[in-house]
Amino acid sequence: MALEGDSAGPPTTGSTGIVYDVRMKFHAPLDPKDRHPEDPRRIWKIYEALVDAGCFNRCVRIAVKEAATEDVLLIHDPSHHATLTQTQFLSAPQLDRLAQQFDSVYLCPESAYCARLSCGGLIQLCQAVVTGHIRNGFAIIRPPGHHAEINEPMGFCLYNNVAIATRWVQEHYGIKKVLIVDWDVHHGNGIQEAFIKDPNVLYFSLHRYENAEFYPSSPIAACHVVGDGPGAGRTVNVAWPCPQMGDADYLHAFNTLLMPMAREFAPDLVIVACGFDAAKGDDIGECLVTPQGYAHMTALLKTLAGGRLVLSLEGGYNLEATAQSALACVQVLLGILPNPPPKGPGPSLPLLSSLKPSPACLNTIQAVQEAHGPYWKCFR
């Protein structure tokens, strides 16, 4: 199945797919009193918001199948897979000791199973989109994935769901070019690592950086990091220097950086590493993006790749803010226009675009344009 950017024909249906499986709640801290930020209730709250708004039943339910070993190994080292697989046989003290070997990870006997469900659910959703069974979709999945590196879990993430699904559709369906947009407030180091040399994957991340002081606290998240070798120019880091970044900042980055680059790249599929920890009210992210802001970003992305768009849950730790942000995105996927509605040939954002981006935003965008000038016609 060969596709070529926006020139490809539209999917055979205009429907929106949804992945939700209650079994993913079984990945949980060993101590039930431990209210970890990556709370099993996150997916339930999104489901509840979609049901209450009448959106869930308007979506096509995509059945979840566990990711197979060969799927996981498209990205991860066999030792990584073996480490997680063994967790089902370990005692609580053994699980604690193993988790302490990694950066910000908890493990329980059901963790590997839930990670396979999470990854497999996203694969099934992407398959449904690229085959035309549905037009777009949202994966309400956990554990998240964008921090998981080739050799180890990290940052609440076990398997790198988005990276695996990206490689899976490339290998199984002839999808050549994939745009990954990562709007989680943290840099997706694992996704970047997986595709740093790949000219056919454009990874675009908006994240707090603050001179590598903000998690995952690595200089690879800086604006000047653009990819290696044949992948030069295909890694884009919009590295915010401070908290409190809001709708105007994110939409200005979309309009001046992402959308021009995306149109030039002409992806066959767009996948969003869809964390909501930049949402207003999230105490970890400390940013100010509203549900309306997420809705408008989703509306812009719908104009790419013939509408083939998949959103995959990553972070987001304020349960209500995460649920309302996810609802806003799903409404746009279903064709419910954000307020104010887009006008003209592409989404124009009269209300939000009237807000002025911050000086921090403007300086960051200038740094990205300077770093990527040699690689993109749109910046020359």
Short mmCIF file of C-alpha atoms in Angstrom, two decimals:
data_model
loop_
_atom_site.label_atom_id
_atom_site.label_comp_id
_atom_site.label_asym_id
_atom_site.label_seq_id
_atom_site.Cartn_x
_atom_site.Cartn_y
_atom_site.Cartn_z
CA MET A 1 0.00 0.00 0.00
CA ALA A 2 1.97 2.98 -1.27
CA LEU A 3 0.87 6.46 -0.23
CA GLU A 4 2.31 9.81 -1.14
CA GLY A 5 1.50 12.68 1.17
CA ASP A 6 -1.62 14.73 0.49
CA SER A 7 -1.87 13.44 -3.07
CA ALA A 8 -3.09 10.07 -1.83
CA GLY A 9 -6.80 9.34 -2.06
CA PRO A 10 -8.97 9.76 1.03
CA PRO A 11 -9.75 6.83 3.30
CA THR A 12 -12.89 4.93 2.44
CA THR A 13 -14.76 6.17 5.52
CA GLY A 14 -14.91 9.37 7.48
CA SER A 15 -15.11 7.67 10.85
CA THR A 16 -12.93 8.09 13.92
CA GLY A 17 -11.44 5.11 15.74
CA ILE A 18 -10.93 4.79 19.48
CA VAL A 19 -8.74 2.42 21.47
CA TYR A 20 -9.71 1.86 25.09
CA ASP A 21 -9.18 -1.29 27.13
CA VAL A 22 -9.75 -1.41 30.88
CA ARG A 23 -7.07 -4.08 31.25
CA MET A 24 -4.43 -1.37 30.93
CA LYS A 25 -5.34 -0.21 34.45
CA PHE A 26 -3.61 -3.29 35.88
CA HIS A 27 -0.21 -1.60 35.50
CA ALA A 28 -0.18 0.09 38.89
CA PRO A 29 2.12 0.79 41.84
CA LEU A 30 2.60 -2.19 44.13
CA ASP A 31 1.35 -0.12 47.06
CA PRO A 32 -2.31 0.77 46.37
CA LYS A 33 -1.90 3.84 48.60
CA ASP A 34 0.76 5.22 46.26
CA ARG A 35 -0.88 7.89 44.09
CA HIS A 36 1.77 7.92 41.41
CA PRO A 37 1.40 10.67 38.76
CA GLU A 38 1.04 7.99 36.07
CA ASP A 39 -2.22 6.96 37.66
CA PRO A 40 -4.32 4.09 36.23
CA ARG A 41 -7.35 6.37 36.53
CA ARG A 42 -6.00 8.58 33.73
CA ILE A 43 -7.52 6.43 30.98
CA TRP A 44 -10.79 5.96 32.85
CA LYS A 45 -11.24 9.72 33.24
CA ILE A 46 -10.77 10.24 29.50
CA TYR A 47 -13.25 7.45 28.75
CA GLU A 48 -15.73 8.96 31.20
CA ALA A 49 -15.42 12.42 29.60
CA LEU A 50 -15.98 10.99 26.12
CA VAL A 51 -19.03 9.02 27.26
CA ASP A 52 -20.54 12.01 29.07
CA ALA A 53 -20.11 14.19 25.97
CA GLY A 54 -21.69 11.57 23.70
CA CYS A 55 -18.46 11.11 21.74
CA PHE A 56 -17.38 7.60 22.69
CA ASN A 57 -20.26 5.83 20.95
CA ARG A 58 -19.72 7.93 17.83
CA CYS A 59 -16.29 6.36 17.43
CA VAL A 60 -15.39 2.99 15.94
CA ARG A 61 -14.06 0.78 18.74
CA ILE A 62 -10.76 -0.78 17.67
CA ALA A 63 -10.05 -4.13 19.32
CA VAL A 64 -6.80 -4.33 21.25
CA LYS A 65 -4.35 -7.12 20.53
CA GLU A 66 -1.10 -7.52 22.45
CA ALA A 67 2.01 -6.46 20.56
CA ALA A 68 4.01 -9.49 19.52
CA THR A 69 7.67 -9.94 20.38
CA GLU A 70 8.65 -9.23 16.78
CA ASP A 71 6.74 -5.94 16.95
CA VAL A 72 8.57 -4.81 20.08
CA LEU A 73 11.91 -5.77 18.55
CA LEU A 74 11.34 -3.39 15.65
CA ILE A 75 12.63 -0.73 18.07
CA HIS A 76 13.84 -2.32 21.30
CA ASP A 77 16.84 -4.46 22.06
CA PRO A 78 16.04 -8.09 23.00
CA SER A 79 17.51 -7.50 26.46
CA HIS A 80 14.98 -4.71 27.07
CA HIS A 81 12.11 -7.00 26.08
CA ALA A 82 13.45 -9.85 28.22
CA THR A 83 13.79 -7.57 31.25
CA LEU A 84 10.16 -6.52 31.07
CA THR A 85 8.86 -9.99 30.26
CA GLN A 86 10.39 -11.45 33.42
CA THR A 87 8.44 -9.08 35.66
CA GLN A 88 5.38 -11.35 35.64
CA PHE A 89 7.39 -13.91 37.64
CA LEU A 90 9.00 -11.59 40.20
CA SER A 91 8.05 -10.94 43.82
CA ALA A 92 7.27 -7.46 45.09
CA PRO A 93 10.77 -6.93 46.56
CA GLN A 94 12.34 -8.13 43.31
CA LEU A 95 10.15 -5.78 41.29
CA ASP A 96 11.13 -2.89 43.52
CA ARG A 97 14.82 -3.63 43.09
CA LEU A 98 14.47 -3.96 39.33
CA ALA A 99 12.54 -0.71 39.00
CA GLN A 100 15.23 1.13 40.95
CA GLN A 101 17.73 0.23 38.23
CA PHE A 102 15.88 2.56 35.87
CA ASP A 103 15.00 6.24 35.80
CA SER A 104 11.49 6.97 37.12
CA VAL A 105 9.79 3.63 36.47
CA TYR A 106 7.49 1.49 38.59
CA LEU A 107 6.80 -2.20 37.91
CA CYS A 108 4.24 -4.78 38.94
CA PRO A 109 3.53 -8.34 37.75
CA GLU A 110 1.07 -7.01 35.13
CA SER A 111 3.36 -4.29 33.75
CA ALA A 112 4.70 -6.17 30.74
CA TYR A 113 1.22 -7.39 29.80
CA CYS A 114 -0.18 -3.86 29.95
CA ALA A 115 2.76 -2.51 27.96
CA ARG A 116 2.05 -5.07 25.22
CA LEU A 117 -1.62 -4.07 25.23
CA SER A 118 -0.73 -0.39 25.07
CA CYS A 119 1.66 -0.86 22.18
CA GLY A 120 -0.58 -3.34 20.39
CA GLY A 121 -3.59 -1.07 20.68
CA LEU A 122 -1.73 1.73 18.94
CA ILE A 123 -0.53 -0.62 16.21
CA GLN A 124 -4.11 -1.77 15.56
CA LEU A 125 -5.34 1.83 15.40
CA CYS A 126 -2.61 2.85 12.96
CA GLN A 127 -3.38 -0.19 10.83
CA ALA A 128 -7.06 0.78 10.69
CA VAL A 129 -6.13 4.29 9.55
CA VAL A 130 -3.62 3.35 6.86
CA THR A 131 -5.92 0.69 5.41
CA GLY A 132 -8.79 3.18 5.18
CA HIS A 133 -11.06 1.39 7.65
CA ILE A 134 -11.22 4.68 9.56
CA ARG A 135 -10.00 8.17 8.80
CA ASN A 136 -8.35 9.05 12.12
CA GLY A 137 -8.26 7.94 15.73
CA PHE A 138 -7.29 8.35 19.36
CA ALA A 139 -5.51 5.70 21.44
CA ILE A 140 -6.40 5.99 25.14
CA ILE A 141 -3.49 3.84 26.25
CA ARG A 142 -1.05 3.38 29.08
CA PRO A 143 1.68 2.87 30.12
CA PRO A 144 3.00 5.71 27.95
CA GLY A 145 6.04 5.31 25.77
CA HIS A 146 7.93 8.30 24.40
CA HIS A 147 10.76 8.20 26.99
CA ALA A 148 11.46 4.47 26.57
CA GLU A 149 14.82 4.02 24.91
CA ILE A 150 16.08 1.19 22.75
CA ASN A 151 17.77 -0.54 25.69
CA GLU A 152 15.71 0.44 28.73
CA PRO A 153 12.43 1.75 30.12
CA MET A 154 12.44 5.30 31.46
CA GLY A 155 10.22 8.11 32.67
CA PHE A 156 7.03 6.11 33.39
CA CYS A 157 7.45 4.49 29.92
CA LEU A 158 8.05 0.80 29.23
CA TYR A 159 7.77 0.21 25.46
CA ASN A 160 7.99 3.09 23.00
CA ASN A 161 4.48 2.82 21.59
CA VAL A 162 4.74 5.57 18.98
CA ALA A 163 8.15 4.50 17.70
CA ILE A 164 7.09 0.86 17.39
CA ALA A 165 3.82 1.72 15.63
CA THR A 166 5.65 4.04 13.24
CA ARG A 167 8.13 1.38 12.22
CA TRP A 168 5.36 -1.23 12.06
CA VAL A 169 3.26 0.65 9.50
CA GLN A 170 6.36 1.42 7.46
CA GLU A 171 7.31 -2.24 7.29
CA HIS A 172 3.85 -3.77 6.89
CA TYR A 173 2.01 -1.27 4.70
CA GLY A 174 4.58 0.54 2.61
CA ILE A 175 4.04 3.81 4.45
CA LYS A 176 7.13 5.79 3.58
CA LYS A 177 7.02 9.09 5.43
CA VAL A 178 5.67 9.61 8.94
CA LEU A 179 5.39 12.88 10.84
CA ILE A 180 5.53 12.44 14.62
CA VAL A 181 4.37 15.48 16.59
CA ASP A 182 5.20 15.26 20.29
CA TRP A 183 3.38 17.90 22.32
CA ASP A 184 3.99 16.25 25.69
CA VAL A 185 5.66 18.83 27.94
CA HIS A 186 8.69 16.53 28.27
CA HIS A 187 11.06 15.77 25.42
CA GLY A 188 10.49 12.37 23.84
CA ASN A 189 14.08 11.22 24.03
CA GLY A 190 13.17 7.64 23.12
CA ILE A 191 11.40 8.60 19.90
CA GLN A 192 14.25 10.90 18.92
CA GLU A 193 16.79 8.15 19.58
CA ALA A 194 14.87 5.69 17.41
CA PHE A 195 14.72 7.96 14.35
CA ILE A 196 17.71 10.29 14.71
CA LYS A 197 19.22 9.04 11.41
CA ASP A 198 15.98 8.33 9.54
CA PRO A 199 15.15 10.70 6.65
CA ASN A 200 11.62 9.30 6.40
CA VAL A 201 10.49 10.21 9.92
CA LEU A 202 10.10 13.86 10.86
CA TYR A 203 10.10 14.14 14.66
CA PHE A 204 8.78 17.49 15.90
CA SER A 205 8.79 18.00 19.68
CA LEU A 206 7.57 20.97 21.72
CA HIS A 207 8.82 20.68 25.29
CA ARG A 208 10.19 22.47 28.31
CA TYR A 209 13.99 22.38 28.22
CA GLU A 210 15.47 25.13 30.38
CA ASN A 211 19.10 24.40 29.57
CA ALA A 212 18.57 20.68 30.23
CA GLU A 213 17.25 21.36 33.73
CA PHE A 214 13.79 19.98 32.95
CA TYR A 215 13.18 16.22 32.64
CA PRO A 216 14.62 14.21 30.94
CA SER A 217 17.42 16.73 31.49
CA SER A 218 19.45 15.96 28.40
CA PRO A 219 21.21 18.29 25.95
CA ILE A 220 19.85 16.20 23.06
CA ALA A 221 16.57 18.11 23.52
CA ALA A 222 18.09 21.48 22.56
CA CYS A 223 17.02 23.51 19.53
CA HIS A 224 20.33 22.99 17.75
CA VAL A 225 19.94 19.18 17.68
CA VAL A 226 18.60 18.48 14.18
CA GLY A 227 19.34 14.80 13.49
CA ASP A 228 22.34 12.87 12.24
CA GLY A 229 23.62 11.75 8.84
CA PRO A 230 20.76 11.05 6.42
CA GLY A 231 18.35 12.18 9.15
CA ALA A 232 19.81 15.69 9.40
CA GLY A 233 16.96 18.19 9.49
CA ARG A 234 14.40 15.56 10.48
CA THR A 235 14.62 16.14 14.26
CA VAL A 236 13.01 19.40 15.37
CA ASN A 237 13.23 20.46 19.01
CA VAL A 238 11.13 23.45 20.03
CA ALA A 239 12.84 23.70 23.39
CA TRP A 240 10.98 26.13 25.63
CA PRO A 241 13.27 27.97 28.08
CA CYS A 242 10.65 28.41 30.82
CA PRO A 243 7.26 27.24 32.13
CA GLN A 244 3.94 29.05 31.58
CA MET A 245 3.89 28.51 27.81
CA GLY A 246 0.35 28.71 26.49
CA ASP A 247 -1.97 28.52 23.51
CA ALA A 248 -0.49 31.49 21.67
CA ASP A 249 3.02 30.04 21.96
CA TYR A 250 2.09 26.56 20.78
CA LEU A 251 -0.04 27.80 17.89
CA HIS A 252 2.64 30.25 16.79
CA ALA A 253 5.12 27.37 16.73
CA PHE A 254 2.64 25.34 14.68
CA ASN A 255 2.01 28.12 12.18
CA THR A 256 5.59 29.29 11.73
CA LEU A 257 7.50 26.02 12.10
CA LEU A 258 5.51 22.81 12.04
CA MET A 259 2.99 23.45 9.29
CA PRO A 260 5.49 24.81 6.72
CA MET A 261 7.88 21.94 7.44
CA ALA A 262 5.09 19.37 7.36
CA ARG A 263 3.79 20.56 4.00
CA GLU A 264 7.28 20.41 2.55
CA PHE A 265 7.85 16.95 4.05
CA ALA A 266 4.43 15.69 2.78
CA PRO A 267 3.89 12.83 5.25
CA ASP A 268 1.79 9.77 4.49
CA LEU A 269 0.69 9.51 8.13
CA VAL A 270 0.74 11.80 11.18
CA ILE A 271 1.07 10.36 14.68
CA VAL A 272 0.86 12.58 17.77
CA ALA A 273 2.69 11.62 20.95
CA CYS A 274 -0.23 13.15 22.74
CA GLY A 275 0.74 14.09 26.27
CA PHE A 276 -1.45 16.57 28.10
CA ASP A 277 1.00 17.63 30.80
CA ALA A 278 1.38 21.05 29.14
CA ALA A 279 -2.30 21.58 29.96
CA LYS A 280 -3.36 24.40 32.24
CA GLY A 281 -3.69 22.96 35.74
CA ASP A 282 -1.03 20.27 35.41
CA ASP A 283 1.35 20.81 38.33
CA ILE A 284 4.17 18.84 36.72
CA GLY A 285 4.12 20.64 33.37
CA GLU A 286 3.34 24.14 34.73
CA CYS A 287 2.16 25.33 31.33
CA LEU A 288 -1.08 26.93 30.16
CA VAL A 289 -2.39 25.10 27.09
CA THR A 290 -6.20 24.92 27.15
CA PRO A 291 -8.51 22.29 25.65
CA GLN A 292 -9.27 24.83 22.93
CA GLY A 293 -5.55 25.09 22.18
CA TYR A 294 -5.24 21.32 21.81
CA ALA A 295 -8.35 21.33 19.61
CA HIS A 296 -6.85 23.88 17.25
CA MET A 297 -3.56 22.01 17.00
CA THR A 298 -5.50 18.86 16.14
CA ALA A 299 -7.50 20.74 13.51
CA LEU A 300 -4.30 21.92 11.85
CA LEU A 301 -2.86 18.41 11.78
CA LYS A 302 -6.04 17.07 10.16
CA THR A 303 -5.12 19.03 7.03
CA LEU A 304 -2.02 16.88 6.50
CA ALA A 305 -1.50 13.39 5.05
CA GLY A 306 -4.96 13.23 3.52
CA GLY A 307 -6.40 13.38 7.03
CA ARG A 308 -4.62 10.23 8.23
CA LEU A 309 -4.05 11.26 11.85
CA VAL A 310 -3.54 9.17 14.99
CA LEU A 311 -3.27 10.59 18.52
CA SER A 312 -1.64 8.38 21.16
CA LEU A 313 -1.84 9.23 24.85
CA GLU A 314 1.46 9.95 26.59
CA GLY A 315 1.63 12.05 29.76
CA GLY A 316 -0.88 14.29 31.52
CA TYR A 317 -1.22 14.12 35.29
CA ASN A 318 -4.09 16.42 36.23
CA LEU A 319 -6.95 13.99 35.72
CA GLU A 320 -9.58 16.59 34.83
CA ALA A 321 -7.32 18.69 32.59
CA THR A 322 -6.16 15.57 30.77
CA ALA A 323 -9.71 14.33 30.26
CA GLN A 324 -11.03 17.65 28.97
CA SER A 325 -8.04 18.13 26.66
CA ALA A 326 -8.47 14.63 25.23
CA LEU A 327 -12.19 15.27 24.74
CA ALA A 328 -11.44 18.45 22.79
CA CYS A 329 -9.09 16.53 20.49
CA VAL A 330 -11.56 13.71 19.89
CA GLN A 331 -14.31 16.20 19.09
CA VAL A 332 -12.12 17.67 16.36
CA LEU A 333 -11.34 14.20 15.02
CA LEU A 334 -15.10 13.58 14.84
CA GLY A 335 -15.58 16.79 12.87
CA ILE A 336 -16.85 18.98 15.69
CA LEU A 337 -15.06 22.24 14.97
CA PRO A 338 -13.24 24.07 17.74
CA ASN A 339 -14.61 27.42 18.81
CA PRO A 340 -14.00 29.61 16.86
CA PRO A 341 -14.38 27.44 13.74
CA PRO A 342 -11.70 27.28 11.07
CA LYS A 343 -12.29 29.52 8.05
CA GLY A 344 -11.00 29.48 4.50
CA PRO A 345 -8.94 26.74 2.85
CA GLY A 346 -7.20 25.78 6.08
CA PRO A 347 -7.91 26.32 9.76
CA SER A 348 -7.55 29.95 10.70
CA LEU A 349 -7.72 30.69 14.39
CA PRO A 350 -9.23 34.15 14.81
CA LEU A 351 -9.63 34.09 18.58
CA LEU A 352 -6.48 32.28 19.62
CA SER A 353 -4.35 33.83 16.88
CA SER A 354 -5.18 37.26 18.28
CA LEU A 355 -3.15 36.34 21.35
CA LYS A 356 0.48 37.34 21.16
CA PRO A 357 3.22 34.74 21.62
CA SER A 358 5.66 35.40 24.42
CA PRO A 359 9.20 36.68 23.89
CA ALA A 360 10.43 33.25 25.02
CA CYS A 361 8.41 31.68 22.22
CA LEU A 362 9.72 34.08 19.58
CA ASN A 363 13.32 33.54 20.64
CA THR A 364 12.90 29.77 20.60
CA ILE A 365 11.35 29.79 17.13
CA GLN A 366 14.17 31.94 15.82
CA ALA A 367 16.70 29.44 17.20
CA VAL A 368 14.90 26.54 15.52
CA GLN A 369 14.71 28.36 12.18
CA GLU A 370 18.42 29.16 12.32
CA ALA A 371 19.30 25.55 13.13
CA HIS A 372 17.10 24.17 10.34
CA GLY A 373 17.70 26.80 7.68
CA PRO A 374 20.17 24.60 5.74
CA TYR A 375 17.67 21.72 5.53
CA TRP A 376 14.32 23.32 4.68
CA LYS A 377 13.30 25.46 1.70
CA CYS A 378 10.52 27.04 3.77
CA PHE A 379 13.14 28.80 5.93
CA ARG A 380 15.27 30.17 3.11
#
